[in-house]
Amino acid sequence: MPATGSKSLADNILSIRAGADGFSFCGLQGWKHIEEGELRRLLKSDYRQVRLLSDYPSTFIPLDEYRAEHEEVIYRLTFGEGSLKGLSLRHEALPPLDVVALYPVSPGARDTLLSHFPDTTVHGFYAQTLLECHASERREAMASAGSRLYVSTEGSLLFVCAFSGQTLAFANTFNATATADRLYFALSAWRQLRMEEGKDTLLLLGNDSELRQGLQRFIPNLRCVS
C-alpha cells in the first residue's frame, strides 16, 4: 500500500486519501480518518510533498486500447450510470504495466488541497496499489514458481489483480461489502484465470479475517500479507 507520513516524519510527505467515506491520512499507524479539526491542522502545516489519493472504484484499460473519448462510457458501463455523480473522471497511465487507470476524484477534495498546496499531485489509490502489487510480484516471481492472485479489501471495495509472469493479467475493483460478495468476486477471478490449486497462490492483503476463512475453504495455498 502507498506509505507516507505526517510532518513529524523525516521525509515530510503527506498523503490524503479521499473517497465516499471522507478524508483519511497515512501516518505511522496506517490510514486514519480525519476529523474536521485535524484536517484544518494538517492544512496549516508545511510538507515537502503532498499527494491526494482517490479511493473511488477504479478500472484498468490496456494502453493500446485506451481512447480518451471513450473513458467516461467505459467507466459508467463498469460501475453504473450514477457512478460519476458529482465527481470528475481522471486517467493515469501506468507505464510499467502498459495500462491506463480510470478513477473519479472529488472536485471539492482536489480543490481544497490545491488551494493550500498548489503542487499537490493526484493519483488513484488503486493505481498505486496495483504498482505495489507489481513490485511484490517481481520479488515473488524470483522466489517461487506459479501465478499469484492479489486480493485486498478497503472499506466497501474489493481490489483484485493477477499477473502472468510479470505481465498484468487482471485488475479491477468491485463494490462489495458482504463477505459472500467478496468471496464470489475473488473466486470468479481465480477461476476465470484458470489458476490451479497447489501450483498458484492467492495473497490476501490486509486483515479481513472473514474473507480469509471463506477463501481457505476453496484455495489451500493462501497467504496473508499485512
Coordinates of C-alpha atoms in Angstrom, one line a residue:
M1 CA 0.0 0.0 0.0
P2 CA 1.1 3.6 -0.5
A3 CA 3.1 4.6 2.6
T4 CA 3.7 8.1 3.7
G5 CA 3.7 10.1 7.0
S6 CA 2.9 13.3 8.7
K7 CA 5.1 16.4 9.4
S8 CA 6.8 14.6 12.2
L9 CA 8.4 12.1 9.9
A10 CA 11.8 12.8 8.3
D11 CA 10.6 12.7 4.7
N12 CA 7.8 15.3 5.5
I13 CA 5.4 13.8 3.0
L14 CA 1.6 13.9 3.4
S15 CA -0.8 11.6 1.7
I16 CA -4.5 12.4 1.9
R17 CA -7.0 9.7 0.8
A18 CA -10.4 10.9 -0.3
G19 CA -13.4 8.9 -1.2
A20 CA -17.1 8.4 -0.4
D21 CA -16.2 8.0 3.3
G22 CA -14.4 11.4 3.5
F23 CA -10.8 12.1 4.2
S24 CA -8.1 10.0 5.8
F25 CA -4.4 10.3 6.0
C26 CA -1.5 7.9 6.4
G27 CA 0.8 8.1 9.4
L28 CA 2.9 5.6 11.4
Q29 CA -0.2 3.6 12.4
G30 CA -1.7 3.3 8.9
W31 CA -4.7 5.1 7.5
K32 CA -6.7 7.2 9.9
H33 CA -10.0 9.0 9.3
I34 CA -9.5 12.8 9.6
E35 CA -12.0 14.8 11.6
E36 CA -12.6 18.4 10.6
G37 CA -10.3 19.9 13.2
E38 CA -7.5 17.6 12.4
L39 CA -7.8 18.3 8.7
R40 CA -7.6 22.1 9.4
R41 CA -4.4 21.5 11.4
L42 CA -2.9 19.4 8.6
L43 CA -3.6 22.0 6.0
K44 CA -1.8 24.6 8.1
S45 CA 1.4 22.6 8.2
D46 CA 4.4 22.6 5.8
Y47 CA 5.2 19.5 3.7
R48 CA 7.8 18.7 1.1
Q49 CA 5.3 16.7 -0.9
V50 CA 1.5 16.4 -0.8
R51 CA -0.4 13.6 -2.6
L52 CA -4.2 13.2 -3.0
L53 CA -5.1 9.6 -3.4
S54 CA -8.6 9.0 -4.7
D55 CA -10.1 5.7 -3.4
Y56 CA -13.2 5.6 -5.5
P57 CA -13.6 2.5 -7.7
S58 CA -11.0 2.1 -10.4
T59 CA -10.8 0.1 -13.6
F60 CA -7.9 -0.5 -15.9
I61 CA -7.6 -0.5 -19.7
P62 CA -4.7 -1.8 -21.8
L63 CA -2.7 1.1 -23.0
D64 CA -3.0 0.3 -26.7
E65 CA -6.8 0.1 -26.4
Y66 CA -7.3 3.4 -24.4
R67 CA -9.2 6.2 -26.1
A68 CA -9.8 9.4 -24.2
E69 CA -13.2 9.9 -25.9
H70 CA -14.4 6.6 -24.6
E71 CA -13.3 6.7 -21.0
E72 CA -16.5 8.0 -19.5
V73 CA -18.7 5.5 -21.3
I74 CA -16.4 2.7 -20.2
Y75 CA -16.4 3.8 -16.5
R76 CA -20.2 4.1 -16.4
L77 CA -20.7 0.7 -18.0
T78 CA -18.3 -0.8 -15.4
F79 CA -19.7 0.9 -12.3
G80 CA -23.2 2.1 -13.1
E81 CA -24.8 5.2 -14.6
G82 CA -24.7 7.2 -11.4
S83 CA -21.1 6.3 -10.5
L84 CA -19.7 9.7 -11.6
K85 CA -22.3 11.9 -10.0
G86 CA -20.6 15.0 -8.5
L87 CA -17.2 13.6 -9.5
S88 CA -14.5 14.3 -12.1
L89 CA -13.1 11.3 -14.1
R90 CA -9.3 11.1 -14.4
H91 CA -7.0 8.7 -16.2
E92 CA -3.5 7.8 -15.1
A93 CA -1.0 5.9 -17.3
L94 CA 1.0 3.1 -15.6
P95 CA 3.9 2.6 -18.0
P96 CA 5.4 -0.4 -16.1
L97 CA 2.2 -2.3 -16.7
D98 CA 1.1 -0.9 -20.1
V99 CA -2.3 0.0 -18.7
V100 CA -4.3 3.2 -18.0
A101 CA -6.2 3.5 -14.7
L102 CA -9.6 5.2 -14.7
Y103 CA -10.9 6.6 -11.5
P104 CA -13.1 9.6 -10.3
V105 CA -11.9 12.4 -8.0
S106 CA -13.9 14.6 -5.7
P107 CA -13.5 18.2 -7.1
G108 CA -14.0 19.5 -3.6
A109 CA -11.2 17.5 -2.1
R110 CA -8.9 18.3 -5.0
D111 CA -9.6 22.0 -4.9
T112 CA -9.2 22.2 -1.1
L113 CA -5.8 20.6 -1.2
L114 CA -4.7 22.6 -4.2
S115 CA -5.7 25.9 -2.6
H116 CA -3.4 25.1 0.3
F117 CA -0.7 23.1 -1.5
P118 CA -0.5 24.2 -5.2
D119 CA 2.0 21.4 -6.0
T120 CA -0.3 18.6 -4.8
T121 CA -0.2 15.6 -7.1
V122 CA -3.3 13.5 -7.7
H123 CA -3.3 9.7 -8.1
G124 CA -5.7 6.8 -7.9
F125 CA -5.4 4.8 -4.7
Y126 CA -5.9 1.5 -6.5
A127 CA -3.5 2.6 -9.3
Q128 CA -0.8 2.9 -6.6
T129 CA -1.9 -0.4 -5.0
L130 CA -1.5 -2.1 -8.4
L131 CA 2.0 -0.7 -8.7
E132 CA 2.8 -2.0 -5.2
C133 CA 1.5 -5.5 -6.2
H134 CA 3.6 -5.4 -9.3
A135 CA 6.7 -4.6 -7.3
S136 CA 5.8 -7.5 -4.9
E137 CA 5.2 -9.8 -7.9
R138 CA 8.7 -9.1 -9.2
R139 CA 10.1 -10.3 -5.8
E140 CA 7.7 -13.3 -5.6
A141 CA 8.5 -14.5 -9.1
M142 CA 12.1 -14.7 -8.2
A143 CA 11.4 -16.8 -5.1
S144 CA 8.7 -19.2 -6.4
A145 CA 7.0 -20.6 -9.5
G146 CA 3.3 -20.4 -10.3
S147 CA 1.0 -17.4 -10.6
R148 CA -0.4 -15.2 -7.9
L149 CA -3.8 -13.5 -7.4
Y150 CA -3.7 -10.4 -5.1
V151 CA -6.9 -9.6 -3.2
S152 CA -7.4 -6.5 -0.9
T153 CA -10.3 -5.0 0.9
E154 CA -10.7 -1.3 1.6
G155 CA -14.0 -0.1 3.1
S156 CA -16.7 -1.2 0.8
L157 CA -14.4 -2.0 -2.1
L158 CA -12.6 -5.2 -3.1
F159 CA -9.5 -4.9 -5.3
V160 CA -8.2 -7.9 -7.3
C161 CA -5.2 -8.2 -9.6
A162 CA -3.2 -11.0 -11.1
F163 CA 0.0 -11.5 -13.2
S164 CA 1.1 -14.0 -15.7
G165 CA 4.9 -14.0 -15.3
Q166 CA 5.3 -10.3 -14.6
T167 CA 2.6 -9.2 -17.2
L168 CA -0.7 -7.9 -15.8
A169 CA -3.4 -10.5 -16.5
F170 CA -6.3 -9.0 -14.5
A171 CA -7.1 -5.9 -12.4
N172 CA -10.4 -4.4 -11.2
T173 CA -12.2 -3.1 -8.2
F174 CA -15.7 -4.3 -7.1
N175 CA -18.3 -2.7 -4.8
A176 CA -18.7 -5.5 -2.2
T177 CA -19.3 -5.0 1.5
A178 CA -20.7 -8.5 2.3
T179 CA -18.2 -11.3 2.7
A180 CA -20.2 -13.6 0.4
D181 CA -19.9 -11.0 -2.4
R182 CA -16.2 -10.5 -1.8
L183 CA -15.7 -14.3 -1.9
Y184 CA -17.7 -14.5 -5.1
F185 CA -15.6 -11.9 -6.9
A186 CA -12.3 -13.3 -5.7
L187 CA -13.1 -16.9 -6.7
S188 CA -14.5 -15.7 -10.0
A189 CA -11.2 -14.1 -10.9
W190 CA -9.3 -17.2 -9.7
R191 CA -11.4 -19.5 -12.0
Q192 CA -11.5 -17.0 -14.9
L193 CA -7.8 -17.0 -14.9
R194 CA -7.7 -20.8 -14.6
M195 CA -5.4 -20.8 -11.6
E196 CA -4.6 -24.1 -10.1
E197 CA -4.7 -25.3 -6.5
G198 CA -1.3 -26.4 -5.3
K199 CA 0.5 -24.6 -8.0
D200 CA -0.8 -21.0 -7.8
T201 CA -1.2 -18.7 -4.8
L202 CA -3.7 -16.2 -3.5
L203 CA -2.2 -13.4 -1.5
L204 CA -4.7 -11.6 0.8
L205 CA -3.6 -8.1 1.7
G206 CA -4.8 -6.7 5.0
N207 CA -6.8 -8.2 7.9
D208 CA -10.2 -9.4 6.6
S209 CA -10.5 -12.5 8.7
E210 CA -13.9 -13.5 7.5
L211 CA -12.8 -13.3 3.8
R212 CA -9.7 -15.3 4.8
Q213 CA -11.7 -18.1 6.4
G214 CA -14.0 -18.2 3.3
L215 CA -11.2 -18.4 0.8
Q216 CA -9.3 -21.1 2.8
R217 CA -12.2 -23.5 2.1
F218 CA -11.5 -23.3 -1.6
I219 CA -7.9 -22.2 -2.0
P220 CA -5.5 -24.1 0.3
N221 CA -2.4 -22.2 -1.0
L222 CA -3.4 -18.8 0.6
R223 CA -1.0 -16.3 2.3
C224 CA -2.0 -13.3 4.3
V225 CA 0.1 -10.2 3.9
S226 CA -0.4 -7.4 6.5

